[in-house]
CSV table of C-alpha atoms in Angstrom, one decimal:
chain,number,residue,atom,x,y,z
A,1,MET,CA,3.4,20.0,17.5
A,2,ALA,CA,2.8,17.2,20.1
A,3,ALA,CA,5.7,15.1,21.1
A,4,ALA,CA,6.0,11.5,20.0
A,5,THR,CA,4.3,8.9,22.1
A,6,SER,CA,7.6,7.1,22.9
A,7,GLU,CA,11.1,8.2,23.7
A,8,ALA,CA,12.4,7.1,20.3
A,9,PRO,CA,11.7,9.5,17.4
A,10,ILE,CA,9.2,8.6,14.7
A,11,SER,CA,11.2,6.8,12.0
A,12,VAL,CA,10.4,7.8,8.4
A,13,VAL,CA,11.4,6.6,4.9
A,14,LEU,CA,11.1,9.1,2.1
A,15,VAL,CA,10.3,7.9,-1.4
A,16,ASP,CA,10.4,10.4,-4.3
A,17,ASP,CA,12.4,10.4,-7.6
A,18,HIS,CA,13.4,14.0,-7.2
A,19,ALA,CA,16.4,14.4,-4.8
A,20,LEU,CA,15.7,18.1,-4.3
A,21,PHE,CA,12.1,17.3,-3.1
A,22,ARG,CA,13.4,14.6,-0.8
A,23,GLU,CA,15.9,17.1,0.7
A,24,GLY,CA,13.2,19.6,1.3
A,25,LEU,CA,11.0,16.9,3.0
A,26,ARG,CA,13.9,15.8,5.1
A,27,GLU,CA,14.5,19.4,6.4
A,28,ILE,CA,10.8,19.8,7.2
A,29,LEU,CA,10.5,16.5,9.0
A,30,GLU,CA,13.7,16.8,11.0
A,31,SER,CA,12.8,20.3,12.1
A,32,ASP,CA,10.0,18.8,14.1
A,33,GLY,CA,12.4,17.3,16.7
A,34,ASP,CA,10.4,14.1,17.1
A,35,ILE,CA,10.9,12.6,13.6
A,36,ALA,CA,14.0,11.0,12.2
A,37,VAL,CA,14.5,10.1,8.5
A,38,VAL,CA,16.0,6.7,8.4
A,39,GLY,CA,16.0,6.0,4.6
A,40,GLU,CA,15.4,7.4,1.2
A,41,ALA,CA,14.6,6.0,-2.2
A,42,GLY,CA,13.9,7.2,-5.7
A,43,ASP,CA,12.1,4.2,-7.3
A,44,SER,CA,9.9,1.3,-6.3
A,45,GLU,CA,12.7,-1.3,-5.9
A,46,GLY,CA,14.7,1.0,-3.7
A,47,ALA,CA,11.7,1.9,-1.7
A,48,VAL,CA,10.7,-1.7,-1.0
A,49,SER,CA,14.3,-2.5,0.0
A,50,ALA,CA,14.6,0.6,2.3
A,51,VAL,CA,11.4,-0.3,4.0
A,52,ALA,CA,12.3,-3.9,4.5
A,53,ARG,CA,15.7,-2.9,5.8
A,54,THR,CA,14.6,-0.1,8.2
A,55,ARG,CA,11.0,-1.1,9.1
A,56,PRO,CA,10.1,2.5,9.6
A,57,ASP,CA,7.1,3.8,11.5
A,58,VAL,CA,5.9,5.9,8.6
A,59,VAL,CA,6.6,5.9,4.8
A,60,LEU,CA,6.1,9.0,2.7
A,61,LEU,CA,5.6,7.6,-0.8
A,62,ASP,CA,5.3,9.6,-4.0
A,63,VAL,CA,2.5,8.2,-6.2
A,64,GLU,CA,4.5,8.4,-9.4
A,65,ILE,CA,8.0,6.9,-8.7
A,66,PRO,CA,9.6,4.8,-11.4
A,67,GLY,CA,9.1,1.1,-11.3
A,68,ASP,CA,6.0,-0.9,-10.2
A,69,GLU,CA,2.5,0.5,-10.2
A,70,VAL,CA,1.9,2.3,-6.8
A,71,THR,CA,-0.6,-0.2,-5.4
A,72,GLU,CA,1.9,-3.0,-6.1
A,73,THR,CA,4.6,-1.0,-4.3
A,74,VAL,CA,2.3,-0.5,-1.4
A,75,ALA,CA,1.5,-4.2,-1.2
A,76,ARG,CA,5.2,-5.2,-1.3
A,77,MET,CA,6.0,-2.7,1.5
A,78,ARG,CA,3.2,-4.0,3.7
A,79,THR,CA,4.3,-7.5,3.1
A,80,SER,CA,7.9,-6.7,4.3
A,81,SER,CA,6.9,-4.3,7.0
A,82,PRO,CA,3.3,-4.7,8.1
A,83,ASP,CA,3.4,-2.2,10.9
A,84,SER,CA,4.7,0.7,8.7
A,85,ARG,CA,2.0,3.3,8.0
A,86,ILE,CA,2.2,4.5,4.4
A,87,ILE,CA,1.2,8.1,3.5
A,88,ILE,CA,0.9,8.9,-0.2
A,89,LEU,CA,2.1,12.2,-1.6
A,90,SER,CA,0.6,13.2,-4.9
A,91,MET,CA,0.0,16.0,-7.4
A,92,TYR,CA,-3.3,14.3,-8.4
A,93,ASP,CA,-6.7,14.3,-6.7
A,94,GLY,CA,-8.6,11.4,-8.2
A,95,PRO,CA,-11.2,9.3,-6.4
A,96,GLN,CA,-10.5,6.0,-8.3
A,97,LEU,CA,-6.8,6.0,-7.4
A,98,LEU,CA,-7.6,7.0,-3.9
A,99,THR,CA,-10.1,4.1,-3.6
A,100,ARG,CA,-7.5,1.6,-4.8
A,101,LEU,CA,-4.9,2.9,-2.5
A,102,LEU,CA,-7.2,2.9,0.6
A,103,VAL,CA,-8.1,-0.7,-0.2
A,104,ALA,CA,-4.3,-1.5,-0.5
A,105,GLY,CA,-3.9,-0.3,3.0
A,106,ILE,CA,-2.5,3.2,3.0
A,107,ARG,CA,-3.0,5.4,6.1
A,108,GLY,CA,-2.9,8.7,4.4
A,109,TYR,CA,-3.2,10.6,1.1
A,110,LEU,CA,-1.8,14.1,0.9
A,111,LEU,CA,-1.7,16.5,-2.0
A,112,LYS,CA,1.8,18.1,-2.5
A,113,SER,CA,0.1,21.4,-2.1
A,114,VAL,CA,-0.3,20.9,1.7
A,115,HIS,CA,1.5,23.1,4.2
A,116,ARG,CA,4.3,21.8,6.3
A,117,HIS,CA,2.3,21.8,9.5
A,118,GLU,CA,-0.3,19.5,7.7
A,119,LEU,CA,2.4,17.1,6.7
A,120,LEU,CA,3.9,17.0,10.2
A,121,ALA,CA,0.4,16.6,11.7
A,122,ALA,CA,-0.3,13.7,9.4
A,123,VAL,CA,2.9,11.8,10.3
A,124,HIS,CA,2.2,12.2,14.0
A,125,SER,CA,-1.4,11.3,13.6
A,126,VAL,CA,-1.0,7.9,11.8
A,127,HIS,CA,1.9,7.0,14.1
A,128,GLU,CA,-0.1,7.6,17.2
A,129,ASP,CA,-3.3,5.8,16.0
A,130,ALA,CA,-2.9,2.7,13.9
A,131,SER,CA,-6.6,2.9,12.8
A,132,ARG,CA,-6.5,6.5,11.7
A,133,ILE,CA,-6.6,7.6,8.0
A,134,VAL,CA,-5.5,11.1,7.1
A,135,LEU,CA,-6.8,12.5,3.8
A,136,ALA,CA,-6.0,16.0,2.4
A,137,VAL,CA,-7.9,15.9,-0.8
A,138,SER,CA,-10.8,17.7,-2.4
A,139,THR,CA,-14.4,17.2,-1.2
A,140,HIS,CA,-15.1,15.9,-4.7
A,141,SER,CA,-12.7,13.0,-4.3
A,142,LEU,CA,-14.1,12.2,-0.9
A,143,ALA,CA,-17.6,12.2,-2.2
A,144,HIS,CA,-16.7,9.8,-5.0
A,145,VAL,CA,-14.6,7.3,-3.1
A,146,GLU,CA,-16.1,3.9,-4.1
A,147,SER,CA,-16.5,0.6,-2.3
A,148,PRO,CA,-13.8,-1.9,-3.1
A,149,ARG,CA,-15.6,-3.8,-5.8
A,150,SER,CA,-13.2,-3.6,-8.7
A,151,GLY,CA,-9.7,-2.5,-9.5
A,152,VAL,CA,-8.4,-3.9,-6.1
A,153,LEU,CA,-6.6,-6.9,-7.5
A,154,SER,CA,-4.6,-7.1,-10.7
A,155,ASP,CA,-6.0,-9.3,-13.5
A,156,LYS,CA,-3.4,-12.0,-12.7
A,157,GLU,CA,-4.2,-11.9,-9.0
A,158,VAL,CA,-7.9,-12.3,-9.8
A,159,GLU,CA,-7.0,-15.3,-12.0
A,160,VAL,CA,-4.9,-16.8,-9.2
A,161,LEU,CA,-7.5,-16.3,-6.6
A,162,GLN,CA,-10.3,-17.7,-8.8
A,163,LEU,CA,-8.3,-20.9,-9.0
A,164,ALA,CA,-7.6,-20.9,-5.3
A,165,ALA,CA,-11.4,-20.6,-4.8
A,166,GLN,CA,-11.5,-24.0,-6.5
A,167,ALA,CA,-9.3,-25.4,-3.7
A,168,LEU,CA,-6.3,-25.8,-6.1
A,169,SER,CA,-2.9,-25.8,-4.4
A,170,ASN,CA,-0.1,-23.3,-5.4
A,171,ALA,CA,1.5,-26.0,-7.4
A,172,GLN,CA,-1.7,-26.8,-9.3
A,173,ILE,CA,-2.4,-23.2,-10.0
A,174,ALA,CA,1.2,-22.8,-11.3
A,175,ARG,CA,0.7,-25.7,-13.7
A,176,ARG,CA,-2.7,-24.3,-14.9
A,177,LEU,CA,-1.1,-20.8,-15.6
A,178,GLY,CA,2.2,-22.1,-16.8
A,179,VAL,CA,4.2,-20.1,-14.3
A,180,ALA,CA,6.6,-20.9,-11.4
A,181,GLU,CA,5.1,-21.9,-8.1
A,182,ALA,CA,7.1,-19.0,-6.5
A,183,THR,CA,5.2,-16.6,-8.8
A,184,VAL,CA,1.9,-17.9,-7.5
A,185,LYS,CA,3.1,-17.6,-3.9
A,186,ARG,CA,4.1,-13.9,-4.6
A,187,HIS,CA,0.6,-13.2,-6.0
A,188,MET,CA,-1.0,-14.8,-3.0
A,189,ARG,CA,1.1,-12.7,-0.6
A,190,ASN,CA,0.0,-9.6,-2.5
A,191,ILE,CA,-3.6,-10.7,-2.4
A,192,PHE,CA,-3.5,-11.2,1.4
A,193,VAL,CA,-2.1,-7.7,1.9
A,194,LYS,CA,-4.6,-6.0,-0.5
A,195,LEU,CA,-7.6,-7.8,1.0
A,196,ASN,CA,-6.3,-7.8,4.6
A,197,ALA,CA,-6.8,-11.5,4.6
A,198,VAL,CA,-5.3,-14.0,7.1
A,199,SER,CA,-5.8,-17.2,5.1
A,200,ARG,CA,-6.7,-18.4,1.6
A,201,ILE,CA,-10.3,-19.1,2.6
A,202,ASP,CA,-10.5,-15.6,4.1
A,203,ALA,CA,-9.1,-14.1,0.9
A,204,VAL,CA,-11.6,-16.0,-1.2
A,205,ASN,CA,-14.5,-15.1,1.0
A,206,LYS,CA,-13.6,-11.4,0.9
A,207,ALA,CA,-13.1,-11.4,-2.8
A,208,VAL,CA,-16.4,-13.1,-3.4
A,209,ALA,CA,-18.2,-10.7,-1.1
A,210,ALA,CA,-16.7,-7.8,-3.0
A,211,SER,CA,-17.6,-9.4,-6.4
A,212,LEU,CA,-14.0,-9.6,-7.4
A,213,ILE,CA,-14.3,-13.3,-8.2
A,214,GLN,CA,-17.1,-15.8,-8.6
A,215,PRO,CA,-17.9,-18.5,-6.0
A,216,GLN,CA,-16.7,-21.9,-7.3
A,217,SER,CA,-17.2,-25.5,-6.3
A,218,ARG,CA,-14.1,-27.6,-5.6
A,219,ALA,CA,-12.3,-28.5,-8.8
A,220,GLU,CA,-11.5,-31.9,-10.0
A,221,GLY,CA,-7.8,-33.0,-9.5
A,222,ASP,CA,-5.3,-32.0,-12.1
């Protein structure tokens, strides 16, 4: 295995709800010599907290941990630690889920049937090249990965962004939906992460281009 690109080891957070599986992963990773496990978690809240606290180079995330839906967990991790590369570990090989996770910004998707050398190679690969995506799935899934036209945003995020497309402020959107302004801000942060957007206008334009929302003219004042 190639050495890490810097003197510091590759820092990794492990997320799986089975302690025995995490223990096995830790042994495999730390046997490499260039990888250090800096945190562990067994559910989505613990995972987001561990990633925010340690800001690891790589996160190994089980797709079925208790708590938030996995794309929401990925979005929250990327908000708190944008430079962390997230690799999904899964028993399932489905193109729809893979598509949603790729759009959410994961850098790898490995089936749990992979060999240890494949796991170690994936960790090194995504760490060494921020643009690289590592997939260890069936050719069927790869052939059926779809363009991000639907299922990228939650229903509530679509609703929020549709109102943002009308040039409504966060406060105005909150009043329209009957929620707290902080809730709208949280939805907008998740939208930015999922769409890789740098502004509200950028998010709206990308969502319109992907047919996630309809283009709107500016709304009348509340």
